[in-house]
XYZ file of N, CA, C and O in Angstrom:
648
model
N 71.703 167.631 110.992
C 72.677 168.327 110.140
C 73.105 166.493 109.646
O 73.500 165.539 109.981
N 73.439 166.909 107.830
C 73.850 165.456 107.838
C 75.115 165.866 106.692
O 75.725 166.661 106.200
N 76.014 164.854 106.959
C 77.098 165.089 106.199
C 77.943 163.751 105.364
O 77.735 162.657 105.723
N 78.756 164.198 104.246
C 78.909 162.993 103.309
C 80.692 162.620 103.720
O 80.990 163.815 103.479
N 80.986 161.613 104.195
C 82.371 161.546 104.017
C 82.972 160.453 102.861
O 82.030 159.352 103.404
N 83.793 160.539 101.881
C 84.215 159.393 101.307
C 85.921 159.514 102.113
O 86.651 160.125 102.646
N 86.237 157.764 102.228
C 87.181 157.556 102.689
C 88.192 156.808 101.783
O 87.413 156.040 101.251
N 89.163 156.944 101.657
C 90.290 156.664 100.932
C 91.512 155.884 101.380
O 92.295 156.018 102.201
N 91.759 154.399 101.098
C 92.707 153.824 100.937
C 93.687 154.028 99.871
O 93.602 152.965 99.084
N 94.632 154.429 99.857
C 95.580 154.644 98.299
C 96.096 153.850 97.630
O 96.854 152.721 99.216
N 96.311 153.364 96.811
C 97.360 152.221 96.318
C 97.323 152.217 94.804
O 96.122 153.141 94.232
N 98.045 151.811 94.247
C 98.342 152.350 92.565
C 97.573 150.638 92.110
O 96.857 151.047 91.236
N 98.026 149.471 92.692
C 97.257 148.460 92.366
C 95.571 148.303 92.631
O 94.887 148.091 91.515
N 95.296 148.964 93.663
C 93.660 148.705 94.451
C 93.684 149.865 95.423
O 94.424 150.184 96.136
N 92.696 150.946 95.003
C 92.484 151.739 95.758
C 91.269 151.531 96.357
O 90.019 151.368 95.533
N 91.222 151.342 97.592
C 89.832 151.176 98.350
C 89.052 152.535 98.886
O 89.963 153.479 99.297
N 87.427 152.542 98.691
C 86.637 153.367 99.116
C 85.706 153.477 99.787
O 84.978 152.288 99.515
N 85.382 154.279 100.396
C 84.053 154.039 101.261
C 83.462 155.193 101.504
O 83.600 155.946 101.803
N 82.015 155.457 100.698
C 80.943 156.465 101.068
C 79.995 156.410 102.433
O 79.605 154.973 102.158
N 80.192 157.202 103.502
C 79.414 157.222 104.205
C 78.339 158.856 104.568
O 79.226 159.418 103.823
N 77.111 158.628 104.699
C 76.446 159.430 105.239
C 76.509 159.739 107.054
O 76.038 158.593 107.118
N 76.599 160.902 107.437
C 76.527 161.020 108.594
C 75.244 162.322 108.685
O 75.253 162.947 108.582
N 74.963 161.688 110.267
C 73.414 162.657 110.494
C 73.635 162.782 111.742
O 73.801 162.146 112.763
N 73.342 164.466 112.385
C 72.939 164.353 114.142
C 72.113 165.299 114.353
O 72.182 166.091 113.251
N 71.692 165.558 115.458
C 70.776 166.222 116.124
C 71.821 167.613 116.289
O 72.755 167.366 116.355
N 70.881 168.571 115.851
C 71.669 170.040 116.432
C 72.141 170.190 117.851
O 73.303 170.485 118.024
N 71.888 169.674 118.529
C 72.430 169.857 120.193
C 73.381 168.326 119.941
O 74.117 168.143 121.438
N 73.503 167.743 119.187
C 74.683 166.771 119.223
C 74.110 165.354 119.982
O 75.043 164.853 120.076
N 72.937 165.200 120.588
C 72.667 163.990 121.007
C 72.468 162.759 120.484
O 72.336 161.681 121.082
N 71.929 162.768 119.054
C 71.505 161.818 118.557
C 72.526 161.508 117.174
O 72.785 162.593 116.362
N 73.024 160.555 116.422
C 73.656 160.429 115.732
C 73.539 159.031 114.730
O 73.585 158.176 115.329
N 73.794 159.096 113.588
C 73.559 157.793 112.779
C 74.476 157.950 111.952
O 74.726 158.777 111.067
N 75.030 156.784 111.222
C 75.871 156.842 110.403
C 75.262 155.333 109.311
O 74.543 154.727 109.786
N 75.354 155.815 107.601
C 74.746 154.722 106.731
C 76.231 154.392 106.019
O 76.622 155.594 105.449
N 75.840 153.646 104.995
C 76.677 153.425 104.025
C 75.969 153.993 102.806
O 74.821 153.671 102.441
N 76.833 154.421 101.843
C 76.484 155.007 100.597
C 76.683 154.168 99.516
O 76.290 153.319 98.920
N 78.420 154.070 99.365
C 78.428 153.012 98.610
C 80.166 152.523 99.077
O 80.825 152.906 99.887
N 80.743 151.368 98.645
C 81.687 151.056 98.963
C 82.617 150.404 97.640
O 81.568 149.407 97.003
N 83.874 149.832 97.905
C 84.628 149.156 96.619
C 85.664 149.817 96.208
O 86.581 150.169 97.231
N 86.519 149.157 95.218
C 87.799 149.598 94.801
C 87.945 150.169 93.635
O 87.238 150.076 92.740
N 88.687 150.616 93.152
C 88.959 151.185 91.963
C 90.337 150.150 91.649
O 91.656 150.292 92.537
N 90.525 149.638 90.450
C 91.424 148.843 90.474
C 92.321 149.255 89.152
O 91.615 149.331 88.049
N 93.748 148.979 89.249
C 94.562 149.321 87.852
C 95.051 147.793 87.505
O 95.762 147.116 87.978
N 96.026 147.599 86.374
C 96.015 146.295 85.713
C 97.679 146.587 85.808
O 98.331 147.633 85.611
N 97.954 145.022 86.727
C 99.237 145.102 86.622
C 100.032 145.316 84.988
O 99.023 144.458 84.162
N 101.189 145.463 84.920
C 102.028 145.440 83.428
C 101.497 146.343 82.654
O 102.235 146.544 81.777
N 100.503 146.987 82.774
C 99.851 148.237 82.491
C 101.265 149.481 82.735
O 101.407 149.818 83.922
N 101.714 150.066 81.649
C 102.184 151.318 82.292
C 101.905 152.369 82.978
O 100.670 152.640 83.106
N 102.842 153.033 84.002
C 102.889 153.758 85.127
C 101.463 154.644 84.881
O 100.697 154.870 85.416
N 101.822 155.455 83.985
C 101.193 156.691 83.841
C 99.522 156.334 83.203
O 98.562 157.003 83.550
N 99.653 155.223 82.458
C 98.383 154.898 82.323
C 97.803 154.424 83.496
O 95.979 154.646 84.137
N 98.286 153.805 84.804
C 97.526 153.256 85.962
C 97.126 154.504 86.565
O 95.658 154.878 87.550
N 97.814 155.122 86.722
C 97.265 156.806 86.929
C 96.305 157.651 86.402
O 95.549 158.000 87.162
N 96.243 157.322 85.382
C 95.072 158.113 85.061
C 93.650 157.508 85.316
O 92.666 158.436 85.445
N 93.667 156.424 85.186
C 92.783 155.421 85.582
C 92.318 156.019 87.220
O 91.280 156.475 87.350
N 93.030 155.967 87.918
C 93.147 156.307 89.360
C 92.458 157.703 89.128
O 91.217 157.994 89.994
N 93.033 158.911 88.571
C 92.553 160.078 88.384
C 91.176 160.280 88.087
O 90.473 160.852 88.508
N 91.171 159.598 86.977
C 89.362 159.565 86.306
C 88.732 159.009 86.721
O 87.596 159.719 87.518
N 89.253 157.684 87.857
C 87.999 157.464 88.735
C 87.706 157.338 89.996
O 86.302 158.271 90.414
N 88.400 158.424 90.457
C 88.640 159.164 91.685
C 87.656 160.801 91.112
O 86.657 160.764 92.352
N 88.010 161.259 90.134
C 86.981 162.455 89.841
C 85.277 161.823 89.580
O 84.316 162.487 90.105
N 85.435 161.062 89.146
C 83.768 160.092 89.149
C 82.915 159.837 90.137
O 81.721 160.290 90.585
N 84.079 159.473 91.296
C 83.355 158.977 92.567
C 83.274 160.526 93.634
O 82.100 160.887 93.784
N 83.964 161.566 93.362
C 83.862 162.951 93.768
C 82.575 163.578 93.200
O 81.841 164.389 93.863
N 82.578 163.395 92.087
C 81.505 164.289 91.292
C 79.965 163.363 92.098
O 78.791 163.806 92.182
N 80.154 161.642 92.010
C 78.792 161.083 92.174
C 78.476 161.221 93.647
O 77.544 161.549 93.875
N 79.469 161.242 94.794
C 79.012 161.614 96.147
C 78.999 162.708 96.621
O 78.706 162.986 97.965
N 79.956 163.723 96.051
C 80.193 165.146 96.450
C 80.052 164.943 97.998
O 79.366 165.893 98.845
N 81.544 164.608 98.560
C 81.751 164.894 99.889
C 82.249 165.843 100.499
O 82.985 166.793 99.869
N 81.378 165.641 101.710
C 81.357 167.255 102.682
C 83.178 167.306 103.093
O 83.686 167.975 103.395
N 83.667 165.789 103.430
C 85.111 165.683 103.951
C 85.425 164.466 103.165
O 84.892 163.579 103.014
N 86.957 164.430 102.805
C 87.694 163.342 102.760
C 88.330 162.769 103.195
O 89.293 163.596 103.816
N 88.627 161.555 103.766
C 89.656 161.062 104.865
C 90.297 160.124 104.202
O 90.036 159.096 103.468
N 91.858 160.131 104.252
C 92.932 159.479 103.511
C 93.387 158.837 104.548
O 94.422 159.560 105.600
N 93.991 157.745 104.654
C 95.005 156.656 105.435
C 96.396 157.280 104.779
O 96.666 157.709 103.573
N 96.990 157.378 106.033
C 98.359 157.858 105.585
C 99.591 156.949 104.861
O 99.292 155.730 105.163
N 100.210 157.454 104.093
C 101.484 156.482 103.714
C 102.018 155.864 104.854
O 102.894 156.596 105.579
N 102.073 154.147 104.335
C 103.004 153.311 105.972
C 103.832 152.901 105.136
O 103.875 152.189 103.991
N 105.009 153.399 105.663
C 106.266 152.534 105.119
C 106.888 151.362 105.443
O 106.994 151.173 106.349
N 106.498 150.083 104.256
C 106.835 148.991 104.977
C 107.591 147.872 104.062
O 108.473 146.850 104.277
N 107.313 148.426 102.529
C 108.126 147.742 101.425
C 108.183 148.910 100.314
O 108.043 149.481 99.799
N 110.051 149.473 100.554
C 110.149 150.418 99.534
C 109.607 150.231 98.294
O 109.402 151.639 97.642
N 109.917 148.907 97.248
C 109.375 149.024 96.103
C 107.858 149.743 96.172
O 106.843 150.365 95.578
N 107.352 148.945 97.009
C 105.655 149.024 97.015
C 105.468 150.910 97.307
O 104.410 151.311 97.131
N 106.140 151.217 98.280
C 105.883 152.629 98.988
C 106.160 153.520 97.252
O 105.416 154.513 97.934
N 107.039 153.346 97.015
C 106.866 154.395 95.856
C 105.334 154.360 94.930
O 105.187 155.568 94.737
N 105.269 153.282 94.869
C 104.006 153.266 93.686
C 102.856 153.806 94.122
O 101.894 154.450 94.085
N 102.561 153.595 95.887
C 101.442 153.785 96.811
C 101.606 155.554 97.211
O 100.743 156.165 97.091
N 102.781 156.468 97.076
C 103.222 157.553 96.906
C 102.948 158.344 95.842
O 101.791 159.592 95.653
N 102.848 157.704 94.926
C 102.734 158.211 93.395
C 101.014 158.477 93.496
O 100.467 158.985 92.771
N 100.373 156.859 93.617
C 98.973 156.850 93.804
C 98.732 157.877 94.610
O 97.626 158.916 94.097
N 98.575 158.332 95.483
C 98.738 158.836 96.564
C 99.011 160.592 96.154
O 97.477 161.162 96.494
N 99.618 160.995 95.414
C 99.813 161.938 94.791
C 98.462 162.361 93.602
O 98.355 163.498 93.788
N 97.805 161.733 93.005
C 97.007 161.805 92.295
C 96.090 162.013 93.012
O 95.045 162.906 92.886
N 95.439 161.085 94.238
C 94.464 161.501 95.214
C 94.306 162.799 95.391
O 92.751 163.912 95.345
N 95.775 163.859 96.001
C 96.080 164.686 96.214
C 95.519 165.774 95.773
O 95.091 166.640 95.321
N 95.761 165.292 94.027
C 95.630 166.303 92.848
C 94.328 166.682 92.822
O 93.272 167.669 92.411
N 93.166 165.148 92.614
C 91.917 165.171 92.487
C 91.244 166.056 93.868
O 90.286 167.013 93.339
N 91.818 165.881 94.743
C 91.075 166.628 95.934
C 91.416 168.144 95.743
O 90.542 168.980 95.929
N 92.345 168.493 95.268
C 92.715 169.885 95.328
C 91.693 170.177 93.739
O 91.313 171.816 93.878
N 91.537 169.502 93.198
C 90.850 169.996 91.953
C 89.494 169.924 92.310
O 88.665 171.039 91.340
N 88.850 169.268 93.216
C 87.708 169.295 93.846
C 87.573 170.595 94.836
O 86.680 170.579 95.249
N 88.341 170.995 95.308
C 88.729 172.018 96.537
C 87.842 171.303 97.924
O 87.068 171.532 98.628
N 88.076 170.203 97.483
C 87.729 168.932 98.770
C 88.588 169.203 100.237
O 89.676 169.186 100.243
N 88.144 169.552 101.131
C 88.660 169.404 102.863
C 88.964 168.172 102.500
O 88.451 167.276 102.586
N 90.309 167.502 103.572
C 90.101 166.461 103.795
C 91.683 166.178 104.652
O 91.977 167.155 105.586
N 91.294 165.252 105.614
C 92.047 164.815 106.905
C 93.001 163.413 106.685
O 92.322 162.476 105.975
N 93.907 163.341 107.284
C 94.300 161.869 107.064
C 94.829 161.451 108.296
O 94.994 162.184 109.764
N 94.474 160.019 108.277
C 94.705 158.773 109.557
C 96.079 158.007 109.454
O 96.050 157.766 108.554
N 96.736 157.904 110.433
C 97.480 156.889 110.295
C 96.872 155.784 110.274
O 95.589 155.737 111.490
N 97.853 154.298 109.896
C 97.066 153.137 110.582
C 96.842 153.051 111.826
O 95.551 152.030 112.502
N 97.452 153.375 112.323
C 97.305 153.219 113.891
C 96.506 153.790 115.039
O 95.328 153.630 115.507
N 96.100 154.961 114.017
C 94.777 156.117 114.471
C 93.795 154.858 114.124
O 92.450 155.313 114.898
N 93.699 154.739 112.852
C 92.386 153.997 112.647
C 92.168 152.877 113.210
O 90.488 152.743 113.814
N 92.842 152.201 113.455
C 92.944 151.013 114.509
C 92.506 151.113 115.938
O 91.178 150.495 116.295
N 92.997 152.314 116.478
C 92.365 152.969 117.504
C 90.712 153.410 117.571
O 90.124 152.751 118.717
N 90.647 154.188 116.496
C 89.600 154.839 116.693
C 88.233 153.657 117.006
O 87.110 153.691 117.072
N 88.880 152.461 115.583
C 87.429 151.595 115.772
C 87.856 150.240 116.100
O 86.241 150.118 116.771
N 88.612 150.475 117.190
C 88.966 149.216 118.005
C 88.927 149.081 119.333
O 88.853 148.406 120.350
N 89.805 150.742 119.789
C 89.967 150.968 121.127
C 91.441 150.493 121.212
O 92.169 150.786 122.320
N 92.109 149.863 120.134
C 93.513 149.248 120.427
C 94.364 149.264 118.726
O 93.943 149.300 117.822
N 95.550 150.360 119.214
C 96.476 150.861 118.146
C 97.001 149.611 117.392
O 97.089 150.031 116.306
N 96.895 148.468 118.082
C 97.865 147.598 116.955
C 97.004 146.265 116.553
O 97.035 145.015 116.694
N 95.473 146.682 116.742
C 94.764 145.569 116.160
C 94.658 144.885 114.489
O 95.372 145.897 114.286
N 94.344 143.587 114.808
C 94.550 143.410 113.707
C 93.647 143.360 112.509
O 92.504 144.221 112.435
N 93.877 143.089 111.349
C 92.659 143.545 109.918
C 91.327 143.054 110.328
O 89.970 143.639 110.096
N 91.071 141.542 110.932
C 89.934 141.213 110.862
C 89.111 141.693 112.196
O 88.091 142.028 112.082
N 89.878 142.254 113.042
C 89.012 142.910 114.432
C 88.750 144.476 113.583
O 87.925 144.756 113.678
N 89.655 144.932 112.820
C 88.833 146.518 112.508
C 87.930 146.410 111.471
O 86.718 146.619 111.417
N 87.818 144.671 110.534
C 86.517 144.511 109.717
C 85.227 144.264 110.675
O 84.646 144.965 109.982
N 86.078 143.804 111.346
C 84.475 143.643 112.311
C 84.064 144.851 113.055
O 82.977 144.865 113.322
N 84.643 145.831 113.408
C 84.315 146.802 113.829
C 83.684 147.513 112.951
O 82.142 148.127 113.272
N 84.285 147.563 111.656
C 83.473 148.363 110.588
C 81.859 147.685 109.889
O 80.928 148.574 110.213
N 82.056 146.380 110.098
C 80.732 145.585 110.092
C 79.631 146.128 110.974
O 78.449 146.404 111.022
N 80.127 146.109 112.070
C 78.984 146.079 113.038
C 78.900 147.908 113.057
O 77.115 148.074 113.716
N 79.708 148.845 113.308
C 79.117 149.971 113.318
C 78.203 150.373 112.219
O 77.402 151.329 112.294
N 78.558 150.063 111.080
C 77.459 150.112 109.926
C 76.401 149.420 109.716
O 75.718 149.294 108.800
N 76.138 148.262 110.802
C 75.266 147.468 110.504
C 74.998 146.303 109.422
O 74.176 146.780 108.587
N 76.353 146.230 108.829
C 76.556 145.408 107.758
C 75.992 143.775 108.011
O 76.372 143.216 109.091
N 75.363 143.235 106.972
C 75.684 141.641 107.640
C 76.921 140.772 107.075
O 76.696 139.905 107.859
N 77.587 141.698 106.651
C 78.972 140.689 106.642
C 79.842 141.713 106.268
O 79.852 142.961 105.787
N 81.636 141.122 106.123
C 82.477 142.320 106.056
C 82.415 142.317 104.756
O 82.198 142.102 103.874
N 82.852 144.262 104.734
C 83.024 144.161 103.142
C 84.053 143.284 102.479
O 84.909 143.712 102.898
N 83.706 143.437 101.229
C 85.008 142.776 100.547
C 84.715 143.690 99.739
O 83.937 144.264 98.222
N 86.425 143.816 98.451
C 87.543 143.021 98.958
C 88.180 143.643 100.435
O 87.273 144.947 100.570
N 89.084 143.578 100.934
C 89.556 144.297 102.289
C 89.813 145.497 102.101
O 89.723 146.426 102.944
N 90.227 146.379 100.817
C 90.913 147.419 100.488
C 89.463 148.325 100.618
O 89.620 149.475 100.850
N 88.366 147.725 99.953
C 86.820 148.754 100.139
C 86.363 148.849 102.180
O 86.276 150.296 102.335
N 86.685 147.632 102.678
C 87.053 147.363 103.918
C 87.492 148.618 104.855
O 86.958 149.446 105.876
N 88.464 148.743 103.952
C 89.483 149.968 104.659
C 89.081 151.472 104.633
O 89.537 151.895 104.865
N 88.833 151.658 103.207
C 88.019 152.659 102.933
C 86.832 153.211 103.631
O 86.873 154.188 104.527
N 86.264 152.146 104.282
C 85.032 152.599 105.163
C 85.491 152.845 106.228
O 84.815 153.944 107.101
N 86.548 152.387 107.002
C 87.211 152.195 108.104
C 88.038 153.465 108.485
O 87.493 154.441 109.418
N 88.400 154.248 107.226
C 88.909 155.534 107.073
C 87.953 156.478 107.407
O 88.006 157.493 108.169
N 86.780 156.351 106.527
C 85.463 157.285 106.343
C 85.196 157.473 108.062
O 84.850 158.359 108.721
N 84.706 155.851 108.649
C 84.395 156.134 109.946
C 85.259 156.820 110.857
O 84.567 157.582 112.033
N 86.529 156.722 111.107
C 87.613 157.283 111.734
C 87.229 158.829 111.520
O 87.236 159.049 112.566
N 86.960 159.414 110.331
C 86.886 160.747 110.473
C 85.535 160.936 110.797
O 85.832 162.270 111.779
N 84.443 160.259 111.034
C 83.469 160.714 111.547
C 83.869 160.546 113.337
O 82.547 161.401 113.796
N 83.872 159.708 113.832
C 84.205 160.066 115.350
C 85.236 161.024 115.627
O 85.110 160.812 116.827
N 85.866 161.435 114.821
C 87.286 162.377 115.027
C 86.148 163.833 115.079
O 86.739 164.592 115.409
N 84.717 163.828 114.888
C 84.206 164.841 114.445
C 84.040 166.275 115.643
O 83.982 166.078 116.525
């Protein structure tokens, strides 16, 4: 059985994504995971907020059409700076809208859940998570930029939770 998972790390300036293909034997004894794509959707600073949200909307539609994921995994909103939190919440609203428009099932994970799933430690640092992503996906190097690696980490977390 093969499954495509799209992982999303929402942000207004940069939204990270990672698409993976996962397969497992019918009896669950064997599983493989591979990278389909990863990257970022970026919006321009100084551009009107509505226009930035349109860019996210349109690019997410393209990703959904291109990869037709069986499941979308999203990093839950993490409150750390109020000014940034509002912008991320607006971007996350666009993500939720696009998923609803595609009738896409989704799961959400906190940053601590993602760290725990990939490293076994809920307070792991960014480098430890990136190293785990690189190892699990048999990549030659850590995916760049960081937001793309985060998108892959979210997708892997969904796969591990199957």
